[in-house]
PDB file of C-alpha atoms in Angstrom:
ATOM      1  CA  HIS A   1      -5.866   0.246  -4.176  1.00 78.00           C
ATOM      2  CA  GLU A   2      -5.800  -1.933  -7.623  1.00 91.00           C
ATOM      3  CA  LEU A   3      -2.418  -0.647  -8.433  1.00 93.00           C
ATOM      4  CA  VAL A   4      -1.460  -1.796  -4.612  1.00 93.00           C
ATOM      5  CA  ASP A   5      -2.903  -5.244  -4.824  1.00 94.00           C
ATOM      6  CA  LEU A   6      -1.314  -5.947  -8.563  1.00 94.00           C
ATOM      7  CA  ARG A   7       1.842  -4.866  -7.182  1.00 94.00           C
ATOM      8  CA  VAL A   8       1.674  -7.468  -4.394  1.00 94.00           C
ATOM      9  CA  VAL A   9       0.987 -10.265  -6.270  1.00 95.00           C
ATOM     10  CA  GLY A  10       3.644  -9.072  -8.746  1.00 93.00           C
ATOM     11  CA  LYS A  11       1.486  -7.973 -11.891  1.00 94.00           C
ATOM     12  CA  ILE A  12       2.965  -4.903 -12.194  1.00 93.00           C
ATOM     13  CA  HIS A  13       6.663  -3.424 -11.570  1.00 93.00           C
ATOM     14  CA  ASP A  14       7.391  -0.843  -9.193  1.00 93.00           C
ATOM     15  CA  THR A  15       5.390   2.434 -10.207  1.00 93.00           C
ATOM     16  CA  LEU A  16       5.663   5.993  -9.566  1.00 94.00           C
ATOM     17  CA  LEU A  17       2.588   7.750 -10.686  1.00 94.00           C
ATOM     18  CA  LEU A  18       2.814  11.713 -11.192  1.00 95.00           C
ATOM     19  CA  LEU A  19      -0.482  13.613 -11.075  1.00 92.00           C
ATOM     20  CA  GLU A  20      -1.996  17.093 -11.074  1.00 94.00           C
ATOM     21  CA  HIS A  21      -5.336  16.915  -9.315  1.00 92.00           C
ATOM     22  CA  PRO A  22      -8.332  19.592  -9.340  1.00 92.00           C
ATOM     23  CA  ALA A  23      -8.707  21.713  -6.024  1.00 92.00           C
ATOM     24  CA  VAL A  24      -9.141  19.098  -3.288  1.00 91.00           C
ATOM     25  CA  LEU A  25      -8.484  18.747   0.406  1.00 89.00           C
ATOM     26  CA  THR A  26      -7.509  15.235   1.717  1.00 84.00           C
ATOM     27  CA  LEU A  27      -7.707  14.665   5.429  1.00 82.00           C
ATOM     28  CA  GLY A  28      -5.112  11.877   6.536  1.00 77.00           C
ATOM     29  CA  ARG A  29      -5.337   9.645   9.809  1.00 74.00           C
ATOM     30  CA  HIS A  30      -4.546  12.438  11.932  1.00 72.00           C
ATOM     31  CA  ALA A  31      -6.543  15.008  10.878  1.00 71.00           C
ATOM     32  CA  GLU A  32      -9.210  16.999  12.517  1.00 74.00           C
ATOM     33  CA  GLU A  33     -12.068  18.808  11.143  1.00 78.00           C
ATOM     34  CA  ALA A  34     -10.786  21.848  13.157  1.00 80.00           C
ATOM     35  CA  HIS A  35      -7.903  22.032  10.635  1.00 82.00           C
ATOM     36  CA  VAL A  36     -10.373  23.173   7.536  1.00 87.00           C
ATOM     37  CA  LEU A  37     -10.793  26.646   8.211  1.00 87.00           C
ATOM     38  CA  ALA A  38     -13.333  27.284   5.202  1.00 89.00           C
ATOM     39  CA  THR A  39     -17.002  26.589   6.003  1.00 90.00           C
ATOM     40  CA  PRO A  40     -18.496  23.537   3.814  1.00 89.00           C
ATOM     41  CA  ALA A  41     -20.050  26.557   1.771  1.00 93.00           C
ATOM     42  CA  GLU A  42     -17.344  28.365   1.315  1.00 91.00           C
ATOM     43  CA  LEU A  43     -15.773  25.093   0.128  1.00 91.00           C
ATOM     44  CA  ALA A  44     -18.585  24.692  -2.003  1.00 91.00           C
ATOM     45  CA  ALA A  45     -18.475  27.829  -3.560  1.00 91.00           C
ATOM     46  CA  ARG A  46     -15.084  27.368  -4.735  1.00 89.00           C
ATOM     47  CA  GLY A  47     -15.450  23.825  -5.980  1.00 90.00           C
ATOM     48  CA  ILE A  48     -13.171  22.289  -3.765  1.00 92.00           C
ATOM     49  CA  GLU A  49     -13.996  18.685  -2.323  1.00 89.00           C
ATOM     50  CA  THR A  50     -13.302  16.971   1.212  1.00 86.00           C
ATOM     51  CA  ILE A  51     -12.084  13.698   1.263  1.00 84.00           C
ATOM     52  CA  ARG A  52     -10.663  11.460   4.270  1.00 84.00           C
ATOM     53  CA  ILE A  53      -7.917   9.202   3.418  1.00 78.00           C
ATOM     54  CA  GLU A  54      -5.893   6.476   4.553  1.00 71.00           C
ATOM     55  CA  ARG A  55      -2.471   8.068   4.778  1.00 73.00           C
ATOM     56  CA  GLY A  56      -0.574   9.289   7.344  1.00 65.00           C
ATOM     57  CA  GLY A  57      -0.644  13.099   8.294  1.00 68.00           C
ATOM     58  CA  GLU A  58      -3.391  15.514   8.643  1.00 74.00           C
ATOM     59  CA  VAL A  59      -5.239  17.980   6.180  1.00 81.00           C
ATOM     60  CA  THR A  60      -3.513  18.999   2.900  1.00 82.00           C
ATOM     61  CA  TYR A  61      -4.349  21.106  -0.214  1.00 88.00           C
ATOM     62  CA  HIS A  62      -4.236  19.294  -3.788  1.00 92.00           C
ATOM     63  CA  GLY A  63      -4.824  21.687  -6.615  1.00 94.00           C
ATOM     64  CA  PRO A  64      -3.654  22.915 -10.310  1.00 93.00           C
ATOM     65  CA  GLY A  65      -0.105  23.892 -10.286  1.00 94.00           C
ATOM     66  CA  GLN A  66       1.156  21.244  -7.817  1.00 95.00           C
ATOM     67  CA  LEU A  67       2.872  18.106  -8.535  1.00 96.00           C
ATOM     68  CA  VAL A  68       1.431  15.056  -6.793  1.00 95.00           C
ATOM     69  CA  ALA A  69       3.637  11.884  -7.063  1.00 96.00           C
ATOM     70  CA  TYR A  70       2.629   8.413  -5.353  1.00 94.00           C
ATOM     71  CA  PRO A  71       5.347   5.586  -5.413  1.00 95.00           C
ATOM     72  CA  ILE A  72       4.102   2.379  -5.872  1.00 95.00           C
ATOM     73  CA  LEU A  73       6.878   0.159  -4.322  1.00 95.00           C
ATOM     74  CA  ALA A  74       7.474  -3.377  -3.037  1.00 95.00           C
ATOM     75  CA  LEU A  75       9.622  -2.196  -0.091  1.00 94.00           C
ATOM     76  CA  SER A  76      11.179  -5.604   1.058  1.00 90.00           C
ATOM     77  CA  ARG A  77      12.020  -6.537  -2.844  1.00 89.00           C
ATOM     78  CA  ARG A  78      14.133  -3.174  -2.500  1.00 89.00           C
ATOM     79  CA  GLY A  79      15.382  -3.987   0.683  1.00 89.00           C
ATOM     80  CA  LEU A  80      13.697  -0.483   1.694  1.00 92.00           C
ATOM     81  CA  LEU A  81      12.445   0.504   4.828  1.00 94.00           C
ATOM     82  CA  VAL A  82       9.793   3.327   5.630  1.00 94.00           C
ATOM     83  CA  ARG A  83      12.301   5.879   6.884  1.00 94.00           C
ATOM     84  CA  PRO A  84      14.870   5.831   4.017  1.00 94.00           C
ATOM     85  CA  LEU A  85      11.798   5.926   1.899  1.00 95.00           C
ATOM     86  CA  VAL A  86      10.787   8.940   3.286  1.00 95.00           C
ATOM     87  CA  ARG A  87      14.190  10.439   3.263  1.00 96.00           C
ATOM     88  CA  ALA A  88      14.047   9.751  -0.244  1.00 96.00           C
ATOM     89  CA  LEU A  89      11.069  11.493  -0.895  1.00 97.00           C
ATOM     90  CA  GLU A  90      12.089  14.833   0.750  1.00 97.00           C
ATOM     91  CA  LEU A  91      15.327  14.851  -0.800  1.00 97.00           C
ATOM     92  CA  ALA A  92      14.032  14.028  -4.240  1.00 97.00           C
ATOM     93  CA  MET A  93      11.669  17.192  -3.741  1.00 97.00           C
ATOM     94  CA  VAL A  94      14.820  19.303  -2.395  1.00 97.00           C
ATOM     95  CA  ASP A  95      16.726  18.322  -5.471  1.00 96.00           C
ATOM     96  CA  THR A  96      13.517  19.490  -7.669  1.00 96.00           C
ATOM     97  CA  CYS A  97      13.143  23.028  -5.733  1.00 96.00           C
ATOM     98  CA  GLU A  98      16.682  23.723  -6.105  1.00 94.00           C
ATOM     99  CA  ALA A  99      16.990  22.380  -9.794  1.00 93.00           C
ATOM    100  CA  PHE A 100      14.522  25.349 -10.677  1.00 92.00           C
ATOM    101  CA  GLY A 101      16.174  27.933  -8.024  1.00 92.00           C
ATOM    102  CA  ALA A 102      14.275  27.822  -5.178  1.00 94.00           C
ATOM    103  CA  ALA A 103      16.548  26.915  -2.123  1.00 95.00           C
ATOM    104  CA  ALA A 104      14.753  23.929   0.308  1.00 97.00           C
ATOM    105  CA  GLY A 105      15.444  21.357   2.688  1.00 96.00           C
ATOM    106  CA  ARG A 106      14.312  18.795   5.567  1.00 95.00           C
ATOM    107  CA  ARG A 107      12.995  19.968   8.515  1.00 93.00           C
ATOM    108  CA  ASP A 108      13.475  17.414  11.319  1.00 88.00           C
ATOM    109  CA  GLY A 109      10.421  16.175  13.313  1.00 87.00           C
ATOM    110  CA  HIS A 110       8.209  17.896  10.503  1.00 90.00           C
ATOM    111  CA  PRO A 111       8.052  15.479   7.533  1.00 90.00           C
ATOM    112  CA  GLY A 112       7.727  17.197   3.911  1.00 94.00           C
ATOM    113  CA  CYS A 113      10.255  19.878   2.196  1.00 96.00           C
ATOM    114  CA  TRP A 114      10.937  23.436   3.733  1.00 97.00           C
ATOM    115  CA  CYS A 115      12.131  26.846   2.701  1.00 97.00           C
ATOM    116  CA  ASP A 116      14.504  28.237   5.502  1.00 93.00           C
ATOM    117  CA  PRO A 117      13.943  25.125   7.558  1.00 92.00           C
ATOM    118  CA  ASP A 118      15.948  26.228  10.411  1.00 90.00           C
ATOM    119  CA  GLY A 119      14.822  30.054  10.271  1.00 90.00           C
ATOM    120  CA  PRO A 120      12.275  31.672  12.621  1.00 90.00           C
ATOM    121  CA  ALA A 121       9.433  31.169  10.013  1.00 90.00           C
ATOM    122  CA  PRO A 122      10.191  28.001   7.981  1.00 93.00           C
ATOM    123  CA  ARG A 123       7.698  28.082   4.826  1.00 95.00           C
ATOM    124  CA  LYS A 124       6.250  24.668   3.567  1.00 94.00           C
ATOM    125  CA  ILE A 125       6.898  23.857  -0.087  1.00 96.00           C
ATOM    126  CA  GLY A 126       6.051  20.055  -0.085  1.00 96.00           C
ATOM    127  CA  ALA A 127       3.844  17.909   1.864  1.00 91.00           C
ATOM    128  CA  LEU A 128       4.465  14.272   2.503  1.00 92.00           C
ATOM    129  CA  GLY A 129       2.172  11.435   3.661  1.00 86.00           C
ATOM    130  CA  ILE A 130       2.830   7.475   2.981  1.00 89.00           C
ATOM    131  CA  ARG A 131       0.885   4.431   3.918  1.00 90.00           C
ATOM    132  CA  VAL A 132       2.259   0.746   3.889  1.00 94.00           C
ATOM    133  CA  GLU A 133       0.061  -2.092   3.062  1.00 92.00           C
ATOM    134  CA  ARG A 134       1.319  -5.601   2.403  1.00 94.00           C
ATOM    135  CA  GLY A 135       4.898  -4.664   2.015  1.00 95.00           C
ATOM    136  CA  VAL A 136       3.616  -1.916  -0.805  1.00 96.00           C
ATOM    137  CA  SER A 137       3.938   2.038  -0.254  1.00 95.00           C
ATOM    138  CA  TYR A 138       1.276   4.192  -1.714  1.00 92.00           C
ATOM    139  CA  HIS A 139       0.071   7.613  -1.240  1.00 89.00           C
ATOM    140  CA  GLY A 140       3.178  10.035  -1.430  1.00 93.00           C
ATOM    141  CA  ILE A 141       3.884  13.858  -1.974  1.00 94.00           C
ATOM    142  CA  ALA A 142       2.325  17.198  -2.917  1.00 94.00           C
ATOM    143  CA  LEU A 143       5.169  19.549  -4.359  1.00 97.00           C
ATOM    144  CA  ASN A 144       3.956  23.338  -4.777  1.00 96.00           C
ATOM    145  CA  VAL A 145       5.423  24.356  -8.387  1.00 95.00           C
ATOM    146  CA  ASP A 146       2.802  27.114  -9.081  1.00 93.00           C
ATOM    147  CA  PRO A 147      -0.521  27.000  -7.321  1.00 93.00           C
ATOM    148  CA  ASP A 148      -3.004  29.488  -6.097  1.00 91.00           C
ATOM    149  CA  LEU A 149      -1.139  29.828  -2.991  1.00 92.00           C
ATOM    150  CA  ALA A 150      -4.746  31.718  -1.379  1.00 90.00           C
ATOM    151  CA  ASP A 151      -6.465  28.127  -1.279  1.00 89.00           C
ATOM    152  CA  PHE A 152      -3.863  27.411   1.347  1.00 88.00           C
ATOM    153  CA  ALA A 153      -5.579  30.044   3.629  1.00 88.00           C
ATOM    154  CA  LEU A 154      -8.209  27.256   3.816  1.00 87.00           C
ATOM    155  CA  ILE A 155      -6.313  25.176   5.981  1.00 84.00           C
ATOM    156  CA  ASP A 156      -3.832  24.931   8.955  1.00 79.00           C
ATOM    157  CA  PRO A 157      -1.358  22.932   6.804  1.00 63.00           C
ATOM    158  CA  CYS A 158      -1.006  19.664   8.008  1.00 56.00           C
ATOM    159  CA  GLY A 159      -2.243  20.603  11.529  1.00 57.00           C
ATOM    160  CA  MET A 160       0.544  23.571  11.987  1.00 67.00           C
ATOM    161  CA  PRO A 161      -1.390  26.996  12.584  1.00 66.00           C
ATOM    162  CA  GLY A 162       0.211  29.867  11.294  1.00 74.00           C
ATOM    163  CA  VAL A 163       2.658  28.007   9.017  1.00 83.00           C
ATOM    164  CA  GLU A 164       2.865  29.860   5.406  1.00 90.00           C
ATOM    165  CA  SER A 165       2.926  27.841   2.318  1.00 92.00           C
ATOM    166  CA  THR A 166       4.863  28.694  -0.597  1.00 95.00           C
ATOM    167  CA  SER A 167       5.741  27.321  -4.119  1.00 96.00           C
ATOM    168  CA  ILE A 168       8.683  27.075  -6.322  1.00 95.00           C
ATOM    169  CA  ALA A 169       7.598  29.777  -8.660  1.00 93.00           C
ATOM    170  CA  ARG A 170       7.383  32.333  -5.649  1.00 94.00           C
ATOM    171  CA  GLU A 171      10.600  31.277  -4.157  1.00 94.00           C
ATOM    172  CA  ALA A 172      12.351  31.447  -7.411  1.00 92.00           C
ATOM    173  CA  GLY A 173      10.718  34.888  -7.922  1.00 86.00           C
ATOM    174  CA  ARG A 174       9.077  33.772 -11.315  1.00 72.00           C
ATOM    175  CA  PRO A 175       5.543  33.573 -10.359  1.00 60.00           C
ATOM    176  CA  HIS A 176       3.125  32.422 -13.348  1.00 57.00           C
ATOM    177  CA  GLU A 177       6.152  32.517 -15.598  1.00 58.00           C
ATOM    178  CA  VAL A 178       4.542  29.928 -17.871  1.00 55.00           C
ATOM    179  CA  PRO A 179       1.531  28.133 -17.585  1.00 55.00           C
ATOM    180  CA  SER A 180       1.251  26.016 -14.556  1.00 63.00           C
ATOM    181  CA  THR A 181       0.681  22.843 -16.178  1.00 65.00           C
ATOM    182  CA  ASP A 182       4.111  22.986 -18.626  1.00 82.00           C
ATOM    183  CA  ALA A 183       5.615  23.729 -15.077  1.00 86.00           C
ATOM    184  CA  VAL A 184       4.303  21.076 -13.106  1.00 92.00           C
ATOM    185  CA  ALA A 185       5.197  18.757 -16.413  1.00 92.00           C
ATOM    186  CA  ARG A 186       8.934  20.170 -16.123  1.00 92.00           C
ATOM    187  CA  ALA A 187       8.927  19.556 -12.235  1.00 94.00           C
ATOM    188  CA  ALA A 188       7.911  15.734 -12.814  1.00 94.00           C
ATOM    189  CA  ASP A 189      10.501  14.936 -14.926  1.00 94.00           C
ATOM    190  CA  VAL A 190      12.874  16.563 -12.654  1.00 94.00           C
ATOM    191  CA  PHE A 191      11.371  14.845  -9.510  1.00 96.00           C
ATOM    192  CA  ALA A 192      11.341  11.036 -10.944  1.00 95.00           C
ATOM    193  CA  ARG A 193      15.051  11.205 -12.032  1.00 94.00           C
ATOM    194  CA  ALA A 194      15.807  12.634  -8.577  1.00 95.00           C
ATOM    195  CA  PHE A 195      13.734  10.174  -6.893  1.00 95.00           C
ATOM    196  CA  ALA A 196      15.138   7.184  -8.575  1.00 93.00           C
ATOM    197  CA  SER A 197      18.661   8.701  -7.938  1.00 93.00           C
ATOM    198  CA  ARG A 198      18.075   8.855  -4.384  1.00 93.00           C
ATOM    199  CA  LEU A 199      16.670   5.122  -4.357  1.00 89.00           C
ATOM    200  CA  GLY A 200      19.688   3.938  -6.527  1.00 82.00           C
ATOM    201  CA  ALA A 201      17.346   3.170  -9.217  1.00 72.00           C
ATOM    202  CA  HIS A 202      16.793   4.429 -13.024  1.00 58.00           C
ATOM    203  CA  PRO A 203      13.796   5.265 -14.604  1.00 56.00           C
ATOM    204  CA  VAL A 204      12.907   3.550 -17.547  1.00 42.00           C
ATOM    205  CA  GLY A 205      12.074   5.468 -20.702  1.00 40.00           C
ATOM    206  CA  GLU A 206      10.471   8.697 -20.857  1.00 41.00           C
ATOM    207  CA  VAL A 207       8.808  10.367 -18.000  1.00 44.00           C
ATOM    208  CA  PRO A 208       5.368  10.808 -18.791  1.00 48.00           C
ATOM    209  CA  THR A 209       3.795  14.446 -18.309  1.00 50.00           C
ATOM    210  CA  PRO A 210       1.627  14.544 -15.199  1.00 52.00           C
ATOM    211  CA  VAL A 211      -2.071  13.538 -15.898  1.00 52.00           C
ATOM    212  CA  ALA A 212      -5.235  15.371 -14.073  1.00 53.00           C
ATOM    213  CA  GLY A 213      -6.385  12.598 -11.458  1.00 53.00           C
TER     214      GLY A 213
END
């Protein structure tokens, strides 16, 4: 929470962290243990840690080939409410998918980013879960660029049994075309600019390459 503390007292500006995590399952405030389908032994064998965190939402997988973005924003200083922030994050994910040839959209009542959101079997391509503390947002989104989709079979994505997870690479018909880290770096650049545009802001300087974290 160090960055949140610094933003609360004005020692840093609004910040967008861009990361690519090692394999981990995060359980939000509404998550149930039953949403994790793998046994502890199976997770250990695959080197996947399980962590309970403070964000909203349920269980989410993070891993290589996935872009994770955490907006550390002082909402009141921007005149920004939580719902418009969520919408900006969702639409920035949609913009990023479409920039790489993957059609996506929002799905009413189901936060995140979806392929064929109005069809009979929507596919989840991006997860969203934020928290606001002392007027500052943290946590954020996870967008599947080119991860190992088999790892998503370990969970009910955000507590929704039977929902298929997908990726930009799969939807665009270009799986594993480039190394996943390169693909995530390219997606990070597009996402950062799209998110800034959706907020009516502008990124300053170069968008950094996502770091492992």
